[in-house]
Short mmCIF file of C-alpha atoms in Angstrom, two decimals:
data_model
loop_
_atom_site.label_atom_id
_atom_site.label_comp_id
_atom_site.label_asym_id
_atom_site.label_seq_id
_atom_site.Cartn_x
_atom_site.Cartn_y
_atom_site.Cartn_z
CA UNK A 21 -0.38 14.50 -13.36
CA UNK A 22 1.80 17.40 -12.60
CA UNK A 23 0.38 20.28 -9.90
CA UNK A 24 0.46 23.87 -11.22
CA UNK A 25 2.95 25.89 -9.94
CA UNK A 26 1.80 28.54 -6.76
CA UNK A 27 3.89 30.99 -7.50
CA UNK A 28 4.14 31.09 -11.13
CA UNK A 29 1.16 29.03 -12.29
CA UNK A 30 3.05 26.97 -14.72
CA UNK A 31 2.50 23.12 -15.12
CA UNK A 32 5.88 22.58 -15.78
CA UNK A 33 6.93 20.91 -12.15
CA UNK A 34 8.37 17.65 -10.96
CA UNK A 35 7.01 15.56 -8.02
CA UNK A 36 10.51 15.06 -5.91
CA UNK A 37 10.51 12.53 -2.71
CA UNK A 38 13.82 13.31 -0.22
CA UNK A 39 14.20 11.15 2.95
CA UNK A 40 14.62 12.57 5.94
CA UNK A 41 16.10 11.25 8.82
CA UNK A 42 14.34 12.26 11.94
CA UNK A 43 16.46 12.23 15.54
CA UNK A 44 14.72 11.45 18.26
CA UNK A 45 14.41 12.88 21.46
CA UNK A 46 18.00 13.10 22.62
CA UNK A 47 17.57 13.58 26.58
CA UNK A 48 15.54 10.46 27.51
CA UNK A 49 17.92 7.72 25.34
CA UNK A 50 20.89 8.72 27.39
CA UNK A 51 19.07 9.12 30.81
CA UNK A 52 17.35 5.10 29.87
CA UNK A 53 21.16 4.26 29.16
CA UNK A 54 22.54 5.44 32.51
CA UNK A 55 19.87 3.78 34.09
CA UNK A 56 20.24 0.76 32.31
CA UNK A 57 23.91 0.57 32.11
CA UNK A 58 26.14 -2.63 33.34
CA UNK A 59 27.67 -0.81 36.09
CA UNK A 60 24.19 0.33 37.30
CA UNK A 61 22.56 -2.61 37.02
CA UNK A 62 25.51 -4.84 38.58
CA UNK A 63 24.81 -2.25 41.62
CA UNK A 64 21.77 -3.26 41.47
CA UNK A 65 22.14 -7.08 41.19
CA UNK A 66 24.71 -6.78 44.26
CA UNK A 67 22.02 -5.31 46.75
CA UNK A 68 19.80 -7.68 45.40
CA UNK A 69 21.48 -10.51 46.02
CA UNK A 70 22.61 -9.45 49.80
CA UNK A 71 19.12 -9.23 50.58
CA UNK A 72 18.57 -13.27 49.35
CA UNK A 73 21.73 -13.81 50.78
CA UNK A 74 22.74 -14.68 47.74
CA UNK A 75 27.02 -14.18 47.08
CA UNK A 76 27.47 -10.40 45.85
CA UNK A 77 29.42 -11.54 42.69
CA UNK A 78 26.51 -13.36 41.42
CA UNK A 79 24.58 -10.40 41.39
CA UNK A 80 27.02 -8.49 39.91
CA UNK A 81 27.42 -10.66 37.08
CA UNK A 82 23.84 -10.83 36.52
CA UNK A 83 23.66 -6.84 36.35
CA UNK A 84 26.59 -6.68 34.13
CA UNK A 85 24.89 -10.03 31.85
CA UNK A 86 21.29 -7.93 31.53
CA UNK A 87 22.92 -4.48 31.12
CA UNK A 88 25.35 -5.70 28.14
CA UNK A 89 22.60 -7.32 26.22
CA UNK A 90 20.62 -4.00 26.87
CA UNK A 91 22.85 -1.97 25.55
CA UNK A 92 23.32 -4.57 22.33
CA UNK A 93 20.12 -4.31 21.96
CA UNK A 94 19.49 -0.87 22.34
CA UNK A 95 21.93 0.23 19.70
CA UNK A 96 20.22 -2.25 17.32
CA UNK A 97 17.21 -0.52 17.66
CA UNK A 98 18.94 2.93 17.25
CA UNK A 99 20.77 1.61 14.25
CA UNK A 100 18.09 0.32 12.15
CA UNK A 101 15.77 3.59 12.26
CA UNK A 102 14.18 4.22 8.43
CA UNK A 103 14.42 7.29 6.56
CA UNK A 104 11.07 9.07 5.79
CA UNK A 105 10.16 10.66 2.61
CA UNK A 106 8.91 13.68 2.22
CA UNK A 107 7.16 15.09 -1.46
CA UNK A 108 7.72 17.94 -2.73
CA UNK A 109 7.03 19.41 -6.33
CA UNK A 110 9.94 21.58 -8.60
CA UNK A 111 8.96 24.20 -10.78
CA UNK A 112 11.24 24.31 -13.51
CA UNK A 113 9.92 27.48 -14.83
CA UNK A 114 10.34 29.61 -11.21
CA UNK A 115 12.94 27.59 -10.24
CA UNK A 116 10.78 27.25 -6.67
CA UNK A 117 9.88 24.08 -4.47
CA UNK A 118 7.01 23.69 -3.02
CA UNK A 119 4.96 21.28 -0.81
CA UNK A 120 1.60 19.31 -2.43
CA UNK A 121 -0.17 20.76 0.09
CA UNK A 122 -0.36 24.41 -0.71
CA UNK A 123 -3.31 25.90 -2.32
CA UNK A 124 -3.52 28.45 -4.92
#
């Protein structure tokens, strides 16, 4: 079943479904990433490990191990994002789009 038109009134239209691709919010990704990142987190693992007394290098390998698999798996994530569709209706006879949601 077909919507009449809004603009024309004509039940000559098409129900059409487009994905869109939303971004998301582009500021906090690459703040999490600097946080996150191997250098960062083998700075991290160093102090660490001088407080436990604990050799430096260790740490720092440990920061760079957990920040690599972060940013693996981070990208994943990123990577594997699904479109969403949206529906919207063609008139043929106006030539007009128009969402299922407006009323007459």
């Amino acid at each position: 079943m077909s919507l009449p038109c809004p603009y024309c009134q004509s039940r000559d239209t098409v129900l059409l479904e487009s994905p869109q691709h939303f971004v998301g919010n582009s500021n906090s990704p690459s703040a999490q990433n600097n946080v996150m990142s191997p250098l960062a987190l083998a700075t991290l693992g160093i102090s660490i490990s001088k407080s436990l007394n604990i050799p430096p290098i260790a740490g720092a390998l440990v920061g760079v191990l957990i920040g690599g698999i972060w940013m693996l798996f981070n990208d994943e994530v990123q990577n594997s994002s699904l479109p969403v569709y949206t529906r919207h209706y063609y008139c043929n006879h106006c030539d007009r789009d128009f969402s299922p949601s407006i009323r007459n």
